[in-house]
PDB file of C-alpha atoms (C1' of nucleotides) in Angstrom:
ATOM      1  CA  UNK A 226     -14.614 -89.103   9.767  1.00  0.00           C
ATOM      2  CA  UNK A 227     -14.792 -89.292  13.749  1.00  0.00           C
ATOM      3  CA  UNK A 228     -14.387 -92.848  13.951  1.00  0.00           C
ATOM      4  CA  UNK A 229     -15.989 -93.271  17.790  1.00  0.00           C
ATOM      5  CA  UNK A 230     -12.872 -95.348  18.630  1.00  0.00           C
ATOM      6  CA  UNK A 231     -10.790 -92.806  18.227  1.00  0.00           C
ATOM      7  CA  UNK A 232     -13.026 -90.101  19.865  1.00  0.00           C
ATOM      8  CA  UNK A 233     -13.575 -92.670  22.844  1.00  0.00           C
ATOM      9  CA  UNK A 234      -9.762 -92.722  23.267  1.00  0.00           C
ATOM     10  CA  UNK A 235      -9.487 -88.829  23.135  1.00  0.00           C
ATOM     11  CA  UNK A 236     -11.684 -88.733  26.043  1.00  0.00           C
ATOM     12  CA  UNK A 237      -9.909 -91.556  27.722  1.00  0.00           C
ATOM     13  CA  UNK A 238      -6.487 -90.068  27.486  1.00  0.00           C
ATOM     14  CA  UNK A 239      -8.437 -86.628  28.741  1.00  0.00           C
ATOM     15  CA  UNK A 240     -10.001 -88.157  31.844  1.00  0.00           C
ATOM     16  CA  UNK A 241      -7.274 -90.156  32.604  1.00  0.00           C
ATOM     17  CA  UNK A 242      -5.073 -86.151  33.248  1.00  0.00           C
ATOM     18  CA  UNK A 243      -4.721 -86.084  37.226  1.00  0.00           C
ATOM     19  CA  UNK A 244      -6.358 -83.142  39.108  1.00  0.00           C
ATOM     20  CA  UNK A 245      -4.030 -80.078  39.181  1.00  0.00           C
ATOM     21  CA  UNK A 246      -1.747 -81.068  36.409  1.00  0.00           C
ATOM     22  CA  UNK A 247      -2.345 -80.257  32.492  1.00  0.00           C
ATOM     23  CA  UNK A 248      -1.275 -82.014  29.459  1.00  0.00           C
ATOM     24  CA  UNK A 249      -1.053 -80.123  25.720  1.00  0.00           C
ATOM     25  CA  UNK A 250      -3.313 -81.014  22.707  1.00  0.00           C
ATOM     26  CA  UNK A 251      -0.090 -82.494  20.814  1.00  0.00           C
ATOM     27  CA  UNK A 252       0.016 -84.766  23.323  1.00  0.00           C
ATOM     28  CA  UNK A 253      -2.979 -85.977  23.540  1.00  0.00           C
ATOM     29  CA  UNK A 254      -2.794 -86.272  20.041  1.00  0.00           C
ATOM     30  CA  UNK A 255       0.706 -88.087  20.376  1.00  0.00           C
ATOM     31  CA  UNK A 256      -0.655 -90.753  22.814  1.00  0.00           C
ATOM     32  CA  UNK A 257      -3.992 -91.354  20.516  1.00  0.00           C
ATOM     33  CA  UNK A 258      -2.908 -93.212  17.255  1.00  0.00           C
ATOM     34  CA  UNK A 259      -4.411 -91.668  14.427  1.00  0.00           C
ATOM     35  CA  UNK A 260      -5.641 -88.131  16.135  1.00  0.00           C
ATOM     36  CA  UNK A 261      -4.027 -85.010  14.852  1.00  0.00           C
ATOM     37  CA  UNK A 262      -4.190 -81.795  17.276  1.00  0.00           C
ATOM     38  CA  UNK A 263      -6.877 -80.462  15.314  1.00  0.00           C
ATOM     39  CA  UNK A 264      -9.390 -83.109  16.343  1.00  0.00           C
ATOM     40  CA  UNK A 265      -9.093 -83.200  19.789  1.00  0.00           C
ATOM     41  CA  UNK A 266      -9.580 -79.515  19.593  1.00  0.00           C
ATOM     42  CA  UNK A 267     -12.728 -80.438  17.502  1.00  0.00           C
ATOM     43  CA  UNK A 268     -13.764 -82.949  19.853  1.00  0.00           C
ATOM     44  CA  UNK A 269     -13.594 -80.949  23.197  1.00  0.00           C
ATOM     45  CA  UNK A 270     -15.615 -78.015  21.217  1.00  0.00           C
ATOM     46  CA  UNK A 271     -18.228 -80.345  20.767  1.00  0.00           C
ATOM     47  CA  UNK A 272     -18.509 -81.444  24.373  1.00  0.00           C
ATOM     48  CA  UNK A 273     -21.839 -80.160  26.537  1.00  0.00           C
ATOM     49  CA  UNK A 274     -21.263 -77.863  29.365  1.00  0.00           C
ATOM     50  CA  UNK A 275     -22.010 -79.969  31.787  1.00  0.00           C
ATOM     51  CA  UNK A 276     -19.450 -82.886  30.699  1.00  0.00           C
ATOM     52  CA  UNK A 277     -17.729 -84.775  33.486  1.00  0.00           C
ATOM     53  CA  UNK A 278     -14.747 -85.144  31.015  1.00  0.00           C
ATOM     54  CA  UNK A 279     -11.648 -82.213  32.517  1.00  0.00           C
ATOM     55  CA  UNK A 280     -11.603 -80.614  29.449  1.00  0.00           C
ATOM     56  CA  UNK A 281     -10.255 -77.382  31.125  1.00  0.00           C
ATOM     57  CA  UNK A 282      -6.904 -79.572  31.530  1.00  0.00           C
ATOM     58  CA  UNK A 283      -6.246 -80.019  28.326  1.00  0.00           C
ATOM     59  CA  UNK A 284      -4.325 -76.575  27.140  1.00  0.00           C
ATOM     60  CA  UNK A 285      -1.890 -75.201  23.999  1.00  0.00           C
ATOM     61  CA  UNK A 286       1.560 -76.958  23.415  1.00  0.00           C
ATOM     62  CA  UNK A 287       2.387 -73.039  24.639  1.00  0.00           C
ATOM     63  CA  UNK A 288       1.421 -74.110  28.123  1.00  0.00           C
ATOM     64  CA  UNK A 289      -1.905 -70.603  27.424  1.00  0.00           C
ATOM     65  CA  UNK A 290      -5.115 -71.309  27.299  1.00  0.00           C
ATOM     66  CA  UNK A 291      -6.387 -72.063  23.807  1.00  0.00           C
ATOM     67  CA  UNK A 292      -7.885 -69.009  22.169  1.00  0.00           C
ATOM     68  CA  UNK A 293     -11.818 -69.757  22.210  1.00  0.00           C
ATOM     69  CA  UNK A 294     -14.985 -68.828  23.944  1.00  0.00           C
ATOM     70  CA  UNK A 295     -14.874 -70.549  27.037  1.00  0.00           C
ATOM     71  CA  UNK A 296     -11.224 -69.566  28.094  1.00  0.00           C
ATOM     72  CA  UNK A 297     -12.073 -67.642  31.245  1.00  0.00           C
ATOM     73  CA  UNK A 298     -14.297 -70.434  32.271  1.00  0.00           C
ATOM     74  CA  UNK A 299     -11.537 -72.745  31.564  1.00  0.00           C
ATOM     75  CA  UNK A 300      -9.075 -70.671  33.440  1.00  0.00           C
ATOM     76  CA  UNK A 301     -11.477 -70.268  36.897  1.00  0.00           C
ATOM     77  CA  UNK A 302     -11.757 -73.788  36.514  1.00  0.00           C
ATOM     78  CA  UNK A 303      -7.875 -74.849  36.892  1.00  0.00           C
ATOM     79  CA  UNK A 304      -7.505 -72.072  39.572  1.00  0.00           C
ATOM     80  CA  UNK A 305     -10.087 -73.931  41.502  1.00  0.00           C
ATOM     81  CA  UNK A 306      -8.254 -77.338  41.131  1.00  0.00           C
ATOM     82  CA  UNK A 307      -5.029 -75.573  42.132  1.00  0.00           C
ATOM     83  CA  UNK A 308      -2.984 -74.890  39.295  1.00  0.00           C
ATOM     84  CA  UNK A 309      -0.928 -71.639  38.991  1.00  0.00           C
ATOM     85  CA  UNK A 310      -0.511 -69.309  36.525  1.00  0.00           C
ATOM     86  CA  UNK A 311       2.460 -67.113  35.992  1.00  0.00           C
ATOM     87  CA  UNK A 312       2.534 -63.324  35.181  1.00  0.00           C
ATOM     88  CA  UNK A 313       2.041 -63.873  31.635  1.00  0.00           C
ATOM     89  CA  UNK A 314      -0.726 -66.250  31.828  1.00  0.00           C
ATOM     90  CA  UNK A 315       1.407 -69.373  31.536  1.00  0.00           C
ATOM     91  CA  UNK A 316       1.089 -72.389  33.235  1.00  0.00           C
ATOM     92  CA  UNK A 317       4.619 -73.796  34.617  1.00  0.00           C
ATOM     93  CA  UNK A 318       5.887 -76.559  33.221  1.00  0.00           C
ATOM     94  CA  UNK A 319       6.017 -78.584  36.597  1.00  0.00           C
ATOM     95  CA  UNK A 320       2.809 -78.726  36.393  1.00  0.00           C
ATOM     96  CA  UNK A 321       2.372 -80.704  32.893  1.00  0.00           C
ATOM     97  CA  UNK A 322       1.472 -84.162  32.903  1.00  0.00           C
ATOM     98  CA  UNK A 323       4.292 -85.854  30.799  1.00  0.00           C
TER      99      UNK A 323
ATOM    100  C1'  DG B 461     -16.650 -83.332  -4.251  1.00  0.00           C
ATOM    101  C1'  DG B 462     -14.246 -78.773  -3.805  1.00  0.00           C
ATOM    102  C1'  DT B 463     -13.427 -74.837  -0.584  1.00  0.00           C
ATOM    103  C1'  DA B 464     -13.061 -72.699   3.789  1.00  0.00           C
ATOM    104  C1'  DT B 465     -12.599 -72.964   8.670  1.00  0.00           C
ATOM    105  C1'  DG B 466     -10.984 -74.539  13.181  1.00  0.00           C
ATOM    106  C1'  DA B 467     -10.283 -74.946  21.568  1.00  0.00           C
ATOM    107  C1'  DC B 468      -3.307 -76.991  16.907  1.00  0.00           C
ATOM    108  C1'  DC B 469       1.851 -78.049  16.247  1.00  0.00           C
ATOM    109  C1'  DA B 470       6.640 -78.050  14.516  1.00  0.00           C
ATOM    110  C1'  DT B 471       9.826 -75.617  12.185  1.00  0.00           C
ATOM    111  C1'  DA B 472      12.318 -71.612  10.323  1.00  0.00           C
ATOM    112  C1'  DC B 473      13.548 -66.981  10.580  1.00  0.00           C
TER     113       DC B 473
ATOM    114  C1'  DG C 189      10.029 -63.264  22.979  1.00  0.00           C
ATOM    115  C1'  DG C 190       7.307 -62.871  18.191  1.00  0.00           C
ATOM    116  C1'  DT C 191       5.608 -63.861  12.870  1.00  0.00           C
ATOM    117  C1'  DA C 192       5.148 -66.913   8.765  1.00  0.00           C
ATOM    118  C1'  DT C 193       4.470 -71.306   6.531  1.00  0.00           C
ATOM    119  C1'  DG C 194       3.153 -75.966   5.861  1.00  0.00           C
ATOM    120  C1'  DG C 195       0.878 -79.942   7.531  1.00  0.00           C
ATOM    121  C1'  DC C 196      -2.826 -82.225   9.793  1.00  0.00           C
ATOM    122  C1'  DC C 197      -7.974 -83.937   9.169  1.00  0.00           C
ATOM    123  C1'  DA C 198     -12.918 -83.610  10.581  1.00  0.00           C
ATOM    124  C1'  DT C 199     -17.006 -80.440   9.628  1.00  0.00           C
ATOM    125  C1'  DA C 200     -19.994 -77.186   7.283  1.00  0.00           C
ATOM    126  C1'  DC C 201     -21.523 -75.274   3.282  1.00  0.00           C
TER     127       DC C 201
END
DNA sequence: GGTATGACCATAC
DNA sequence: GGTATGGCCATAC
Protein backbone atom coordinates (compact mmCIF):
# COMPACT_ATOMS: atom_id res chain seq x y z
CA UNK A 1 0.00 0.00 0.00
CA UNK A 2 1.24 3.78 -0.27
CA UNK A 3 1.78 4.23 3.24
CA UNK A 4 1.63 8.41 3.20
CA UNK A 5 4.90 8.33 5.21
CA UNK A 6 6.64 6.94 2.77
CA UNK A 7 5.06 8.94 -0.14
CA UNK A 8 5.65 12.19 2.06
CA UNK A 9 9.37 11.25 2.12
CA UNK A 10 9.48 10.59 -1.73
CA UNK A 11 8.44 14.05 -2.19
CA UNK A 12 10.77 15.31 0.45
CA UNK A 13 13.85 13.72 -0.95
CA UNK A 14 12.38 15.18 -4.54
CA UNK A 15 12.04 18.79 -3.40
CA UNK A 16 14.91 18.76 -1.46
CA UNK A 17 17.10 18.13 -5.48
CA UNK A 18 18.82 21.70 -6.00
CA UNK A 19 17.87 23.69 -9.16
CA UNK A 20 20.00 22.59 -12.18
CA UNK A 21 21.19 19.33 -10.84
CA UNK A 22 19.23 15.80 -11.20
CA UNK A 23 19.22 12.81 -9.09
CA UNK A 24 18.06 9.04 -10.53
CA UNK A 25 14.91 7.14 -9.34
CA UNK A 26 17.30 4.41 -7.60
CA UNK A 27 18.34 6.96 -5.63
CA UNK A 28 15.64 8.36 -4.50
CA UNK A 29 14.60 5.07 -3.80
CA UNK A 30 18.04 4.36 -1.98
CA UNK A 31 17.69 7.40 0.36
CA UNK A 32 13.77 6.51 1.17
CA UNK A 33 13.69 3.31 3.41
CA UNK A 34 11.25 1.03 2.18
CA UNK A 35 10.61 2.65 -1.55
CA UNK A 36 11.59 0.54 -4.48
CA UNK A 37 12.21 2.49 -7.95
CA UNK A 38 8.97 1.46 -9.09
CA UNK A 39 7.04 3.60 -6.63
CA UNK A 40 8.53 6.70 -6.93
CA UNK A 41 7.92 6.27 -10.57
CA UNK A 42 4.26 5.54 -9.47
CA UNK A 43 4.18 8.38 -7.26
CA UNK A 44 5.46 11.20 -9.63
CA UNK A 45 2.80 9.74 -12.35
CA UNK A 46 0.25 10.50 -10.02
CA UNK A 47 1.28 14.07 -9.35
CA UNK A 48 -1.10 17.11 -10.93
CA UNK A 49 0.37 19.28 -13.53
CA UNK A 50 0.57 22.03 -11.72
CA UNK A 51 2.66 20.45 -8.66
CA UNK A 52 5.30 22.65 -7.08
CA UNK A 53 7.23 19.34 -6.38
CA UNK A 54 10.58 19.32 -9.41
CA UNK A 55 9.51 16.27 -10.65
CA UNK A 56 11.28 16.99 -14.03
CA UNK A 57 14.61 16.43 -11.84
CA UNK A 58 14.11 13.28 -11.02
CA UNK A 59 15.41 11.11 -14.27
CA UNK A 60 16.55 7.18 -15.24
CA UNK A 61 19.62 5.62 -13.37
CA UNK A 62 20.72 6.02 -17.39
CA UNK A 63 21.07 9.72 -16.74
CA UNK A 64 17.62 9.84 -20.20
CA UNK A 65 14.59 10.94 -19.54
CA UNK A 66 12.19 8.22 -18.41
CA UNK A 67 10.14 6.88 -21.28
CA UNK A 68 6.49 8.39 -20.60
CA UNK A 69 4.11 11.01 -21.77
CA UNK A 70 5.35 14.04 -20.42
CA UNK A 71 9.11 13.63 -21.46
CA UNK A 72 9.37 16.63 -23.74
CA UNK A 73 7.72 18.69 -21.13
CA UNK A 74 10.11 17.32 -18.70
CA UNK A 75 13.02 17.96 -20.94
CA UNK A 76 11.98 21.97 -21.78
CA UNK A 77 11.67 22.12 -18.24
CA UNK A 78 15.47 21.22 -17.17
CA UNK A 79 16.68 23.27 -20.23
CA UNK A 80 14.99 26.18 -18.65
CA UNK A 81 16.66 25.58 -15.19
CA UNK A 82 19.99 25.17 -17.01
CA UNK A 83 20.89 21.74 -17.32
CA UNK A 84 22.62 20.37 -20.48
CA UNK A 85 22.09 17.67 -22.51
CA UNK A 86 24.63 15.88 -24.58
CA UNK A 87 24.32 14.67 -28.25
CA UNK A 88 22.62 11.61 -27.30
CA UNK A 89 20.16 13.03 -25.01
CA UNK A 90 22.13 12.36 -21.84
CA UNK A 91 22.51 14.39 -19.05
CA UNK A 92 26.34 14.60 -17.75
CA UNK A 93 27.10 13.17 -14.83
CA UNK A 94 28.46 16.49 -13.20
CA UNK A 95 25.39 17.44 -13.09
CA UNK A 96 23.80 14.57 -10.73
CA UNK A 97 23.05 15.29 -7.31
CA UNK A 98 24.99 12.53 -5.34
C1' DG B 1 -6.97 -12.97 -4.15
C1' DG B 2 -4.68 -13.91 -8.69
C1' DT B 3 -2.88 -11.65 -12.96
C1' DA B 4 -1.06 -7.96 -15.58
C1' DT B 5 1.09 -3.56 -15.87
C1' DG B 6 4.23 0.25 -14.80
C1' DA B 7 7.84 7.84 -15.35
C1' DC B 8 12.78 1.29 -12.67
C1' DC B 9 17.40 -1.02 -11.46
C1' DA B 10 21.28 -4.31 -11.18
C1' DT B 11 23.38 -7.87 -13.28
C1' DA B 12 24.96 -10.93 -17.00
C1' DC B 13 26.08 -11.65 -21.61
C1' DG C 1 27.05 0.69 -26.79
C1' DG C 2 22.81 -2.85 -26.67
C1' DT C 3 19.38 -7.09 -25.10
C1' DA C 4 17.58 -10.39 -21.61
C1' DT C 5 16.27 -11.73 -17.00
C1' DG C 6 14.93 -11.36 -12.31
C1' DG C 7 13.48 -8.56 -8.59
C1' DC C 8 10.87 -4.90 -6.64
C1' DC C 9 5.87 -3.48 -4.95
C1' DA C 10 1.73 -0.46 -5.52
C1' DT C 11 -2.51 -0.27 -8.63
C1' DA C 12 -6.21 -1.77 -11.64
C1' DC C 13 -9.09 -5.17 -13.10
Amino acid sequence: MARPEMLEQIYTVVAQIPPGRVTTYGRVAKMTEGATPRMVGSAMRKLPDGSALPWQRVVSASRRLADHGGAPRQRERLVAEGVTFDAAGRIPVTLLWP
